[in-house]
Amino acid sequence: MTTIGQPLDRVDGGVKTTGAAKFAAEHFYPGLTHAVMVHATISRGRITALHTDEASAVPGVIAVLTHRNAPPLKPAPKPGTFNFSMLFSGTSVNYLQTDEVHWEGQPIAVVVAETSAAAREAAGLVHAEYTVTKAVVDFDVAAKDARPQPNNSFFPQGAKRGDAEAALKAAAVSLDLRYSTPPHNHNALELHATVALWDGDRLTIHDATQSIDWFRTHLALRFGVPMTNVRVLAPFVGGAFGGKFAMWPGTILAALAARATSRPVRLVLSREAVYRTVGGRTPSVQRVALGADRDGRLTSLVHTSVTRNGRIGGNYEQVTGPAQHLYAAENILARHDRVELDLLSTTFMRAPGEAIGTFALESAIDELAYALGMDPIELRMRNETAVDPIDGKKKFSHRRLREMYALGAQRFGWQERNPEARATRDGRWLVGTGVATAFHPALTMPVNVAVRLSAGGSVLVRCGFHEMGMGAATAQAQITADALGVPFDAVHVEYGDSALPMGPAAASSLQTASIAASVIQACDELKRKLKAMARKTGGGSHEEILRRAKVPHVEAAVGSETRLGRIAGRARFLPGFLLGAQRWVKAASGVQFCEVRVDAETGETRVSRWVGVFDIGRVINAKTASSQLRGGIVMGLGMAMAEETLVDPRTGRIMNPSLAEYHVPVHADVPPIDVSFLNEPDPNMPLGILGAGEVGITGVAAAVANAVHHATGKRVRDLPITLDKLL
Ligand code: MOS
C-alpha cells in the first residue's frame, strides 16, 4: 500500500471544521485574566512620566504593569548575536524593564483585568510623557547610506565571480535598473495570542508559535528558570508565514503579567497591535544590472540590495540568493547592504529575501529580453546552467527548469502570445502575459522523533513539530504508514508540544523533509526490533508478534532530547542545517505564468489566469502540497498588486494598521490557479523532498509585472503595481 503522493484529506481537518481544535487564545483556566498592551507614541527616547491612576481605577483592573513595577527579567540578548537562546528580531528589548523607547508602538505598559473589555478600556487611559531623541525612520533617505550586512554562514553578505562591473561596461547590450519593494506586514488569520500560567517556577505557555523550542529557550533565559520548567504548547496555529517564528513582546509580556499577578493571563493582540509589535517584511531598494552579448548570453549580472533592520535587531535577507544560482553569467556580483532604523525590527516573511529578490531579478531578465528582441523563456534557456554559477563547480542536486518551462508554456499556451507590448486587446482590456522563475533553497534540520507500534495495530508518532495549516501531520502520517506498511488510518501523530521529542521550527520550508528523515530512521529501527522479536516468537503480523511477546507496544526513537536548544548549540545543528551544502546546490524551483487584463482607461488590473509548475522533489500529499503552492501564489499576488505598509516618514508610525487599509487579496482578486508538479525525488534530500512552503511566492510579483508591461508597455519597478502607476 502506498499512501505517499495521494491527495488525502488532512488528519486535523475534522477538528478544525467542527471548531473542536483549540487555538492558543481558546485555552481557559480558572481565574483567567486578560491583558492588553499600551504602545509608545514616539520612535525613540525615554519615558519621563506614566500616569496610570485612571487606568487602575477602572472596575475589574488587577494591575497596570510598567517599567516601575514589573517583575525583573534577565537582560535581553544583544541584537545581532546569533546563538540559540534566540536571537532574531523582537527579542533584544528589555520590555518593561527600563524607560527606553525604541520604536513607535513599543509596549510601555500592560493592563491586566478580569475582562478583556476592562483591560482595553484601562489601556486607553494610560498616559505617558517622554523626552524625545532624534530618530531615523525614513528608509528611502537612510538607504543612501546603507552599510554592508554583517557576514555569517547562514546569511552571507554576498558573492562574486569575475569583475561584473567591468563586464557590464564592455557588454554589447546592457541594462542598469533600480527596483523597490515596500514594507509588508504579517496578517495571518489567527492573531498572535498567548495564554500563560505559572505554577511556582514552572511556566506553561499556549502560544501561536511556529518555533516551540526557540520560545522555550528564550523564556527560560529571560525568566531565569531551567528550560525544563517551561512548557510551550502550540498544536494548532492559524497561519504564521514567518511572523510567529521570532518571539514578539506579547508572549514575553503575557508570561510577565502572569508572574506579576499570580494569575493565568490571556493576551490576544488586536490586528493593530500585530502591526505595532510584530515585525514585517523589510522594504528594499535593489539594483539589477545585466550585460549580454547579442545572442543573449549573460556576461555580467549585478544584483545588490538594501534592506532594513531595527536598531534593536532584525534578520538579514538573502535578497540576491536567486541571482547567485539561476544564470550562467560569466561575471556576477551579489551584495546585501542594510540600514538600521528606529522602527520595529523586520522579520521573516514567506521566502524572506527570495520573494522580493526574484521580483527585481526576474523583472530585469524580462527587460533584457525586450532589449534583445528575444522571447523571455528563450533568454533564460540560453543562460541555463548545470553548475553553480559562482564557483563554476558545485552541481545542482536537482535542476529541471527546462522541463518546467516546456510544460508550463504548454499548459499556459505561451506560444500563442504576440510578443509585442500593448498589442493585445479585448474590448476595454489590455491583455498581457508574463513569466518568471521561482527559486527557494532546500534545507534540513536534525529532528528527534519517537514511533510506537501497539499490539492493537495502531502507530503513534511523537514529535514537537508545528501544524500551521499546511498539513504537516497528514504528511508525516503518510510517510509513517508507508515506512511501516500499515494503513494510513492506523497512524496517529502527536505534535505541537515541547514535552514531545523536539522537532524543528516550522520555517525555511524544511519541516517535511527534516521530520521525514528521522521518521524513516525510527521506522527502520522499529522494524529491526520487530524482526528480532519475531525470531523468538515465530513471525506473523506486527500485532501477532507483539501479542505473542506479551508486550503492549514496541518503540523506536531518533534522539532522546525533548529540546533542540542544547544540542543545537553544538556540532549537530550546523552540519544538519547545511547538510550537503558544500557539495550540492539544493533548491525547490518553479515557473510562474500569468495573464493580466488592464483597463485601458482606469488602469484597473485583474490577474485573470495563472499556471505554476514546480519542482518540490517528491510530493507527499498532492492536495496539501498544491494548497501550499497556491497559497504562496495568492500571497505573491498581494505583494504584486496591493500590500504596502505605510510608515509616516516623520514619526515612524505605521499609518495603515488594519485590513481595511492594508489590502491583501480576497477571493475576487484570485484567478483560477493551475498548479502542477514534476514529482521527481531529489536524490540528496530525505525521501527526495525539497519543500513546498515558500517557493510558491517567489517569482510571482515579477510574472505579474512582466505581464503588466506586456499588456500596457509600462514597466512598474516599484511595488505594489497600483493603478496610479499605470496612468
Ligand atoms: Mo518562514 S518566512 O521561514 O516561516
XYZ file of C-alpha atoms and ligand atoms in Angstrom:
731
model
C 0.000 0.000 0.000
C 1.343 3.405 -0.919
C -0.165 6.477 0.631
C 2.696 8.812 -0.294
C 1.657 11.116 -3.098
C -2.056 10.636 -2.622
C -4.265 13.716 -2.182
C -5.522 12.551 1.223
C -7.703 14.729 3.432
C -5.973 16.290 6.378
C -5.994 14.391 9.654
C -6.770 17.634 11.507
C -9.494 18.672 9.059
C -12.345 17.318 11.183
C -11.452 19.054 14.437
C -10.827 22.315 12.646
C -14.055 22.389 10.676
C -16.126 21.453 13.730
C -14.417 24.007 15.959
C -13.071 21.347 18.306
C -9.464 22.343 17.642
C -8.313 24.731 20.338
C -6.060 27.545 19.221
C -3.809 29.431 21.657
C -6.374 32.016 22.726
C -9.037 29.397 23.400
C -7.465 27.778 26.434
C -9.312 28.522 29.621
C -8.068 28.242 33.190
C -9.911 29.105 36.421
C -9.116 32.692 37.345
C -8.052 33.556 33.792
C -7.285 37.260 33.365
C -6.957 39.369 30.244
C -4.040 41.570 29.274
C -3.792 44.472 26.834
C -0.626 46.330 25.855
C -0.180 50.099 25.840
C 2.014 51.372 22.991
C 4.593 54.154 22.881
C 3.744 57.097 20.669
C 7.306 58.219 19.970
C 10.012 56.498 17.915
C 12.929 56.992 20.213
C 13.509 58.468 23.646
C 12.669 57.965 27.281
C 9.508 57.826 29.323
C 9.540 60.672 31.847
C 6.109 60.091 33.355
C 3.476 57.390 33.197
C 0.020 58.224 34.512
C -1.767 55.029 35.476
C -4.179 56.072 38.255
C -7.141 56.469 35.954
C -6.485 53.069 34.380
C -6.079 51.390 37.759
C -9.440 52.787 38.856
C -11.370 51.032 36.090
C -13.501 48.318 37.743
C -12.006 44.886 37.165
C -8.434 46.082 36.653
C -5.973 43.930 38.586
C -2.676 45.529 37.647
C -1.134 48.146 35.423
C 2.402 46.972 34.809
C 5.089 49.411 33.736
C 8.861 49.618 33.981
C 8.370 50.992 37.507
C 6.594 47.967 38.955
C 7.060 44.986 36.643
C 8.931 41.932 37.935
C 12.518 41.705 36.718
C 13.519 39.950 33.519
C 17.044 38.820 32.743
C 18.663 41.133 30.192
C 17.805 40.502 26.572
C 20.495 39.182 24.229
C 22.077 41.915 22.148
C 20.857 42.408 18.598
C 22.901 40.583 16.032
C 24.061 37.853 18.386
C 23.422 34.546 16.753
C 23.153 31.937 19.431
C 20.488 29.512 20.335
C 18.889 31.363 23.123
C 17.304 33.122 20.171
C 18.139 35.928 18.908
C 16.285 37.086 15.987
C 14.160 40.155 15.918
C 11.901 41.247 18.687
C 13.827 39.522 21.428
C 16.578 42.046 22.085
C 14.445 44.513 24.062
C 14.164 44.735 27.858
C 10.403 45.090 27.888
C 9.029 46.955 30.933
C 12.492 46.977 32.497
C 13.670 50.451 31.506
C 12.277 53.811 30.466
C 13.709 53.470 26.949
C 11.582 53.619 23.831
C 12.973 52.046 20.656
C 10.068 52.322 18.217
C 6.654 53.873 17.752
C 4.331 51.162 19.044
C 6.656 49.523 21.565
C 4.725 48.260 24.583
C 5.317 50.572 27.557
C 2.646 49.141 29.859
C 0.379 46.138 30.201
C -3.042 46.262 31.798
C -4.315 43.053 33.403
C -8.030 42.840 34.183
C -10.853 40.437 34.912
C -12.359 41.048 31.476
C -10.852 41.982 28.129
C -13.250 44.939 27.921
C -11.944 46.369 31.202
C -8.347 45.802 30.113
C -8.960 47.555 26.798
C -10.717 50.488 28.418
C -7.977 50.909 31.011
C -5.202 50.629 28.424
C -6.706 53.653 26.695
C -6.432 55.630 29.936
C -2.685 55.189 30.462
C -0.851 58.375 29.536
C 2.855 58.739 29.011
C 5.197 61.704 28.805
C 8.519 61.451 27.029
C 11.785 63.097 26.224
C 12.375 62.549 22.561
C 15.691 61.588 20.993
C 16.215 62.185 17.297
C 15.050 59.110 15.439
C 15.923 57.872 11.964
C 12.823 56.357 10.410
C 12.830 57.224 6.701
C 14.077 54.201 4.777
C 14.328 55.952 1.430
C 16.635 58.595 2.868
C 18.665 56.211 5.048
C 19.111 53.692 2.217
C 21.571 56.067 0.550
C 23.988 55.471 3.435
C 23.496 51.710 3.724
C 26.334 49.610 5.104
C 27.261 46.031 4.197
C 25.193 43.488 6.073
C 27.313 41.622 8.642
C 28.523 38.340 7.268
C 27.701 34.903 8.644
C 27.339 31.439 7.240
C 23.543 31.488 7.411
C 23.175 34.889 5.802
C 26.175 35.598 3.576
C 26.916 39.189 2.701
C 27.086 38.340 -0.965
C 29.088 36.507 -3.580
C 31.295 37.294 -6.504
C 32.673 35.853 -9.692
C 34.987 37.770 -12.003
C 34.568 41.508 -12.471
C 30.898 42.173 -13.116
C 31.169 45.975 -13.240
C 33.879 45.892 -15.907
C 31.985 43.279 -17.902
C 28.866 45.432 -17.697
C 30.705 48.372 -19.276
C 32.065 46.163 -22.031
C 28.773 44.381 -22.811
C 27.139 44.656 -26.244
C 23.754 45.108 -24.594
C 23.343 46.310 -21.030
C 20.743 47.500 -18.561
C 21.231 49.067 -15.144
C 17.961 49.167 -13.270
C 16.598 50.113 -9.862
C 13.655 48.347 -8.247
C 11.949 48.821 -4.918
C 9.572 46.916 -2.704
C 7.678 48.398 0.256
C 7.479 47.052 3.803
C 4.868 44.345 4.310
C 3.135 43.291 7.495
C 2.044 39.880 8.659
C -1.677 39.216 8.509
C -2.161 35.586 9.455
C -5.806 34.750 10.012
C -5.120 33.899 13.658
C -3.936 36.867 15.680
C -0.842 36.403 17.802
C -2.076 35.107 21.125
C -0.692 33.746 24.379
C -2.160 32.116 27.458
C 0.456 31.990 30.215
C 0.282 30.198 33.538
C 2.868 29.914 36.316
C 2.936 27.164 38.899
C 5.758 28.184 41.214
C 8.773 28.354 38.929
C 7.101 26.370 36.177
C 5.671 28.177 33.190
C 3.073 26.799 30.790
C 2.510 28.771 27.606
C -0.136 28.246 24.967
C 1.127 30.322 22.095
C 0.596 30.821 18.387
C 4.188 29.987 17.566
C 5.982 28.264 14.741
C 9.038 27.638 16.912
C 8.245 25.967 20.207
C 11.866 25.390 21.066
C 13.032 28.946 20.446
C 10.190 30.153 22.635
C 11.011 27.816 25.454
C 14.695 28.615 25.298
C 14.139 32.336 25.247
C 11.513 32.380 28.001
C 13.705 30.237 30.251
C 16.591 32.616 29.642
C 14.576 35.754 30.370
C 12.783 34.449 33.449
C 15.879 32.723 34.816
C 14.332 29.254 35.162
C 15.600 25.926 33.809
C 14.440 25.137 30.293
C 12.740 22.024 31.562
C 10.482 24.275 33.636
C 8.953 25.855 30.562
C 6.339 24.035 28.521
C 5.168 25.516 25.240
C 2.035 24.175 23.568
C 1.040 25.049 20.021
C -0.855 22.140 18.483
C -2.824 24.437 16.162
C -1.592 27.655 14.625
C -3.784 29.658 12.278
C -1.153 30.704 9.776
C 2.275 32.108 10.557
C 4.386 32.691 7.408
C 7.424 33.716 9.450
C 5.549 36.171 11.672
C 5.315 33.669 14.503
C 8.903 32.495 14.300
C 10.689 35.076 16.432
C 9.278 35.909 19.835
C 7.440 39.226 19.966
C 6.587 41.240 23.087
C 3.080 39.828 23.516
C 4.428 36.444 24.550
C 7.025 37.758 26.996
C 4.578 40.236 28.494
C 1.848 37.628 28.961
C 4.300 35.499 30.924
C 5.488 38.564 32.843
C 1.924 39.596 33.674
C 1.111 36.096 34.876
C 4.193 36.203 37.084
C 3.268 39.631 38.471
C -0.377 38.837 39.231
C -0.035 35.145 40.124
C -2.982 34.559 37.796
C -3.269 32.872 34.400
C -3.139 35.567 31.713
C -4.533 35.686 28.215
C -3.024 38.231 25.831
C -4.528 38.335 22.362
C -3.183 41.033 20.076
C -5.593 43.246 18.205
C -4.928 43.435 14.477
C -3.436 46.877 15.096
C -1.202 45.506 17.857
C 0.133 42.899 15.401
C 1.276 45.765 13.174
C 2.758 47.681 16.112
C 4.590 44.824 17.846
C 5.209 42.039 15.303
C 7.841 42.716 12.676
C 7.123 42.534 8.991
C 8.980 42.174 5.748
C 11.751 44.671 5.102
C 11.381 47.218 2.358
C 14.079 47.024 -0.262
C 15.889 49.043 -2.862
C 17.556 46.811 -5.405
C 19.884 47.308 -8.315
C 19.940 44.745 -11.079
C 22.390 45.356 -13.907
C 22.705 42.910 -16.775
C 25.200 42.742 -19.579
C 24.823 40.343 -22.509
C 26.079 39.631 -25.962
C 23.701 39.953 -28.931
C 22.750 36.299 -28.589
C 21.545 36.877 -25.078
C 24.373 35.191 -23.213
C 24.915 36.995 -19.918
C 28.386 38.392 -19.469
C 27.541 40.352 -16.340
C 24.953 40.041 -13.590
C 24.895 42.543 -10.744
C 22.293 42.285 -8.022
C 22.593 44.388 -4.890
C 20.027 45.156 -2.246
C 19.452 47.482 0.651
C 17.124 46.211 3.331
C 16.133 47.435 6.760
C 16.623 46.247 10.303
C 15.596 47.917 13.528
C 18.316 49.466 15.628
C 17.132 46.801 18.081
C 17.792 43.989 15.624
C 16.247 42.130 12.743
C 17.053 39.394 10.292
C 19.269 39.581 7.272
C 17.607 38.807 3.988
C 19.054 36.709 1.188
C 17.692 39.010 -1.490
C 20.347 38.051 -4.025
C 20.226 34.301 -3.366
C 18.426 33.536 -6.649
C 20.823 35.765 -8.614
C 23.677 33.643 -7.320
C 22.191 30.408 -8.645
C 19.883 30.962 -11.603
C 22.007 32.125 -14.531
C 25.288 31.097 -16.109
C 26.711 34.623 -16.166
C 30.470 34.884 -16.646
C 30.712 37.655 -14.075
C 28.489 38.008 -11.049
C 28.317 40.484 -8.206
C 25.790 39.967 -5.434
C 25.767 42.095 -2.299
C 23.500 42.732 0.671
C 23.556 46.123 2.363
C 21.324 47.268 5.159
C 20.304 50.166 7.331
C 19.255 50.169 10.970
C 16.312 52.408 11.753
C 14.379 53.376 14.857
C 11.494 51.169 13.849
C 10.264 47.796 14.994
C 12.723 45.221 13.716
C 11.871 43.437 10.497
C 11.445 39.685 10.396
C 10.972 36.690 8.161
C 8.019 36.654 5.814
C 7.406 33.805 3.394
C 10.560 33.325 1.308
C 12.322 36.228 3.004
C 14.855 37.581 0.538
C 13.888 35.390 -2.381
C 10.333 36.742 -2.638
C 11.493 40.323 -3.165
C 14.784 39.374 -4.826
C 13.062 37.418 -7.588
C 10.813 40.411 -8.263
C 13.792 42.538 -9.282
C 15.892 39.819 -10.905
C 13.098 38.249 -12.927
C 11.738 41.640 -13.996
C 15.200 42.623 -15.203
C 15.606 39.407 -17.183
C 12.301 40.234 -18.909
C 13.529 43.762 -19.613
C 16.683 42.355 -21.173
C 14.599 40.006 -23.333
C 12.761 43.047 -24.708
C 16.027 44.918 -25.219
C 17.320 41.954 -27.228
C 14.044 41.292 -29.043
C 14.077 37.763 -27.685
C 11.463 35.572 -26.050
C 11.986 35.754 -22.256
C 11.889 31.964 -21.883
C 14.421 31.566 -24.693
C 16.692 34.104 -22.958
C 16.507 32.092 -19.741
C 17.234 28.835 -21.556
C 20.299 30.336 -23.225
C 21.620 31.044 -19.748
C 20.646 27.759 -18.121
C 23.442 26.268 -16.062
C 24.397 22.803 -14.890
C 26.797 24.045 -12.224
C 26.606 26.726 -9.581
C 27.488 29.905 -11.484
C 29.502 31.380 -8.621
C 32.135 28.690 -8.187
C 31.586 27.007 -11.537
C 31.937 23.574 -9.910
C 29.220 22.725 -7.423
C 26.380 20.775 -9.039
C 22.680 21.259 -8.583
C 21.143 18.425 -6.658
C 18.067 18.684 -8.849
C 17.534 21.217 -11.604
C 14.643 20.892 -14.021
C 13.948 24.412 -15.240
C 13.997 23.367 -18.914
C 11.357 20.709 -18.352
C 9.230 23.049 -16.277
C 9.360 25.868 -18.820
C 8.362 23.442 -21.557
C 5.498 22.057 -19.500
C 4.359 25.458 -18.232
C 4.440 27.015 -21.711
C 2.276 24.197 -22.989
C -0.250 24.368 -20.125
C -0.433 28.134 -20.394
C -0.455 28.449 -24.174
C 2.618 30.721 -24.211
C 3.284 30.210 -27.916
C 0.033 31.950 -28.891
C 1.307 35.185 -27.426
C 2.020 38.182 -29.616
C 5.394 39.254 -28.158
C 4.793 42.936 -28.876
C 3.791 45.016 -25.849
C 0.409 46.775 -25.780
C -0.694 44.848 -28.838
C -3.365 42.540 -27.454
C -6.788 43.911 -26.621
C -10.119 42.523 -25.521
C -12.602 45.395 -25.567
C -11.553 47.888 -22.893
C -8.983 45.447 -21.512
C -5.328 45.444 -22.476
C -4.241 41.834 -22.180
C -0.719 40.754 -21.286
C 1.168 37.636 -20.305
C 4.310 37.270 -18.257
C 6.600 34.644 -16.914
C 9.196 34.311 -14.144
C 11.332 31.712 -12.394
C 10.680 30.591 -8.817
C 13.538 29.525 -6.551
C 13.968 28.704 -2.873
C 16.794 26.842 -1.107
C 16.078 23.395 0.334
C 17.261 22.836 3.904
C 17.027 20.277 6.675
C 17.499 20.284 10.424
C 18.040 17.472 12.937
C 14.771 16.230 14.417
C 14.020 13.993 17.388
C 11.109 11.641 16.907
C 9.620 8.583 18.590
C 7.485 5.983 16.820
C 5.477 3.414 18.768
C 3.647 0.406 17.384
C 0.950 -1.062 19.638
C -0.221 -4.651 19.867
C -3.628 -3.376 18.712
C -2.037 -2.332 15.435
C -2.057 1.430 15.891
C 1.033 3.551 15.412
C 1.870 6.675 17.391
C 4.364 9.210 16.044
C 5.537 11.804 18.541
C 7.444 14.906 17.511
C 7.224 18.523 18.674
C 6.715 19.977 15.218
C 4.231 22.579 14.092
C 0.930 22.482 12.242
C 0.124 25.964 10.991
C -2.370 24.924 8.385
C -0.129 23.213 5.858
C -0.887 19.555 6.526
C 2.319 18.621 8.342
C 0.751 15.888 10.500
C -1.004 14.363 7.499
C 2.224 14.174 5.515
C 4.075 12.500 8.390
C 1.238 10.004 8.886
C 1.539 9.101 5.188
C 5.302 8.704 5.426
C 4.992 6.531 8.553
C 2.238 4.378 7.076
C 4.371 3.586 4.045
C 7.544 3.066 6.048
C 5.867 0.503 8.321
C 3.450 -0.942 5.818
C 0.390 -0.102 7.916
C -2.836 1.636 6.847
C -2.822 5.454 6.918
C -5.740 5.435 9.373
C -3.726 3.366 11.859
C -1.206 6.205 12.319
C -1.744 8.920 14.885
C 0.650 11.868 15.085
C 1.251 13.990 18.201
C 2.870 17.387 17.681
C 2.930 20.991 18.891
C 4.131 20.387 22.457
C 7.585 20.975 23.910
C 7.141 17.889 26.087
C 7.467 15.781 22.929
C 10.764 14.816 21.284
C 11.897 18.107 19.848
C 11.096 18.905 16.252
C 12.295 21.701 14.012
C 10.896 25.180 13.757
C 8.309 25.379 11.010
C 10.428 27.691 8.940
C 12.523 27.767 5.791
C 10.222 25.132 4.213
C 12.253 22.446 5.963
C 9.753 20.659 8.218
C 8.547 17.877 5.946
C 11.966 16.700 4.768
C 13.617 17.114 8.173
C 10.976 15.145 10.062
C 10.764 12.530 7.310
C 14.473 11.741 7.714
C 14.002 10.906 11.392
C 10.651 9.157 10.935
C 12.175 6.820 8.350
C 15.138 6.166 10.620
C 12.866 5.414 13.597
C 10.651 3.148 11.478
C 13.707 1.209 10.265
C 14.795 0.750 13.872
C 11.288 -0.366 14.785
C 11.303 -2.949 12.012
C 14.663 -4.278 13.225
C 13.254 -4.626 16.732
C 10.198 -6.450 15.425
C 12.355 -8.769 13.366
C 14.415 -9.637 16.433
C 11.218 -10.315 18.372
C 9.846 -12.390 15.522
C 12.835 -14.692 15.722
C 11.796 -15.558 19.284
C 8.028 -15.547 18.869
C 7.791 -17.061 15.418
C 6.786 -14.396 12.918
C 3.411 -13.214 11.675
C 1.947 -9.730 11.516
C 3.178 -6.884 13.754
C 0.217 -7.378 16.017
C 0.770 -11.124 16.306
C 4.446 -10.698 17.162
C 3.659 -8.204 19.932
C 0.811 -10.295 21.341
C 2.883 -13.425 21.468
C 5.770 -11.485 23.009
C 3.204 -10.200 25.550
C 4.270 -6.571 25.213
C 1.767 -3.742 24.753
C 3.947 -1.921 22.264
C 7.385 -1.531 20.807
C 9.030 1.838 20.329
C 11.969 3.336 18.479
C 13.329 6.848 18.808
C 15.733 9.107 16.994
C 17.320 11.463 19.505
C 16.182 11.453 23.091
C 16.261 15.192 23.581
C 12.912 16.804 24.144
C 14.507 20.005 23.090
C 16.811 21.121 20.380
C 18.387 24.038 22.186
C 21.229 22.233 23.892
C 22.345 20.013 21.051
C 21.708 22.813 18.617
C 24.422 24.972 20.093
C 26.855 22.131 19.472
C 28.124 20.438 16.409
C 24.998 18.631 15.237
C 22.961 21.615 14.274
C 25.129 23.319 11.710
C 26.032 20.310 9.567
C 22.399 19.293 9.723
C 21.112 22.645 8.585
C 23.603 22.883 5.780
C 23.524 19.161 5.041
C 25.425 18.611 1.836
C 25.514 22.344 1.082
C 29.230 22.104 0.395
C 28.620 19.567 -2.358
C 25.272 20.480 -3.848
C 23.086 23.438 -4.517
C 19.747 22.218 -3.241
C 16.611 24.121 -4.046
C 12.955 23.914 -4.870
C 12.186 25.766 -8.073
C 9.375 26.507 -10.445
C 7.998 28.589 -13.267
C 5.175 31.122 -12.938
C 2.961 32.066 -15.885
C 0.466 34.873 -15.557
C -2.145 36.652 -17.629
C -3.363 40.124 -16.671
C -6.067 42.383 -18.018
C -5.566 46.113 -17.539
C -8.397 48.578 -18.092
C -7.061 50.958 -20.760
C -8.929 53.915 -19.222
C -8.686 53.391 -15.464
C -5.578 51.252 -15.036
C -7.568 48.691 -13.037
C -5.578 45.465 -13.208
C -7.033 41.990 -12.858
C -4.902 38.865 -12.829
C -7.011 36.568 -14.980
C -5.079 33.318 -15.277
C -2.204 31.530 -13.551
C -0.123 28.483 -14.333
C 2.601 27.313 -11.962
C 4.815 24.275 -12.452
C 7.002 23.301 -9.516
C 9.884 21.037 -8.688
C 9.452 20.347 -4.978
C 11.037 16.907 -5.283
C 8.801 14.082 -4.171
C 5.229 15.135 -3.465
C 3.966 13.567 -0.234
C 0.364 14.760 -0.484
C -0.810 16.195 -3.777
C -3.686 18.080 -2.137
C -1.829 19.780 0.710
C 1.245 20.466 -1.437
C -0.759 22.188 -4.134
C -2.552 24.189 -1.415
C 0.817 25.371 -0.149
C 1.871 26.485 -3.607
C -1.491 28.069 -4.381
C -1.292 29.922 -1.057
C 2.178 31.143 -1.933
C 0.948 32.424 -5.285
C -2.009 34.209 -3.666
C 0.328 35.852 -1.160
C 2.530 36.827 -4.103
C -0.444 38.473 -5.790
C -0.871 40.572 -2.647
C 2.766 41.569 -2.866
C 2.468 42.347 -6.568
C -0.724 44.370 -6.531
C -1.731 45.579 -3.114
C 0.318 45.084 0.021
C 2.195 48.082 1.367
C 2.798 49.168 4.927
C 2.773 52.937 5.077
C 5.281 54.301 7.577
C 4.993 58.010 8.349
C 8.480 59.263 7.404
C 8.291 61.977 10.073
C 7.121 59.939 13.060
C 7.825 56.296 12.203
C 4.184 55.457 12.872
C 2.522 52.767 10.769
C -0.425 54.564 9.221
C -2.463 51.651 7.883
C -2.509 49.015 10.635
C -5.729 47.282 9.602
C -7.099 45.058 6.892
C -9.319 47.942 5.793
C -6.282 49.955 4.734
C -3.631 47.305 4.168
C -5.000 45.274 1.323
C -4.484 41.549 0.901
C -6.049 39.571 -1.954
C -9.652 38.497 -1.484
C -11.347 35.738 -3.462
C -12.396 38.140 -6.217
C -8.726 39.028 -6.778
C -7.598 35.451 -7.260
C -7.904 33.820 -10.671
C -8.068 30.084 -11.331
C -4.601 28.789 -10.423
C -3.287 25.755 -12.252
C -0.604 24.076 -10.133
C 1.364 21.055 -11.231
C 4.497 19.266 -10.073
C 7.258 17.306 -11.687
C 7.052 14.950 -8.680
C 10.548 13.602 -9.095
C 12.512 12.803 -5.915
C 15.643 14.828 -5.245
C 18.483 12.309 -4.897
C 20.100 14.111 -1.968
C 17.167 15.053 0.248
C 15.306 12.837 2.739
C 12.711 10.885 0.737
C 13.546 13.219 -2.127
C 11.564 16.105 -0.578
C 12.573 19.700 -1.429
C 9.949 21.711 0.490
C 6.829 23.466 -0.762
C 6.068 26.250 1.715
C 7.928 29.164 0.249
C 8.874 28.539 -3.369
C 5.282 29.348 -4.417
C 5.558 33.059 -3.656
C 8.864 33.528 -5.457
C 8.701 34.886 -8.965
C 5.030 35.839 -8.609
C 5.434 39.616 -8.461
C 7.825 39.549 -11.427
C 5.434 37.442 -13.514
C 2.699 39.995 -12.795
C 4.952 42.996 -13.526
C 6.130 41.372 -16.754
C 2.537 40.683 -17.799
C 1.534 44.259 -16.959
C 4.374 45.514 -19.136
C 3.300 43.210 -21.948
C -0.277 44.468 -21.619
C 0.457 48.179 -21.325
C 4.024 48.853 -22.426
C 4.699 50.266 -18.939
C 7.368 48.908 -16.624
C 6.498 49.199 -12.957
C 9.663 48.737 -10.936
C 8.213 49.837 -7.607
C 5.761 47.506 -5.918
C 2.871 47.342 -5.480
C 1.533 47.740 -9.027
C -1.384 50.021 -8.262
C -3.448 51.688 -10.942
C -1.969 55.163 -10.376
C 1.349 53.819 -11.660
C -0.299 52.767 -14.931
C -1.999 56.025 -15.839
Mo 9.205 31.145 7.056
S 9.352 33.017 6.379
O 10.757 30.563 7.259
O 8.010 30.965 8.159
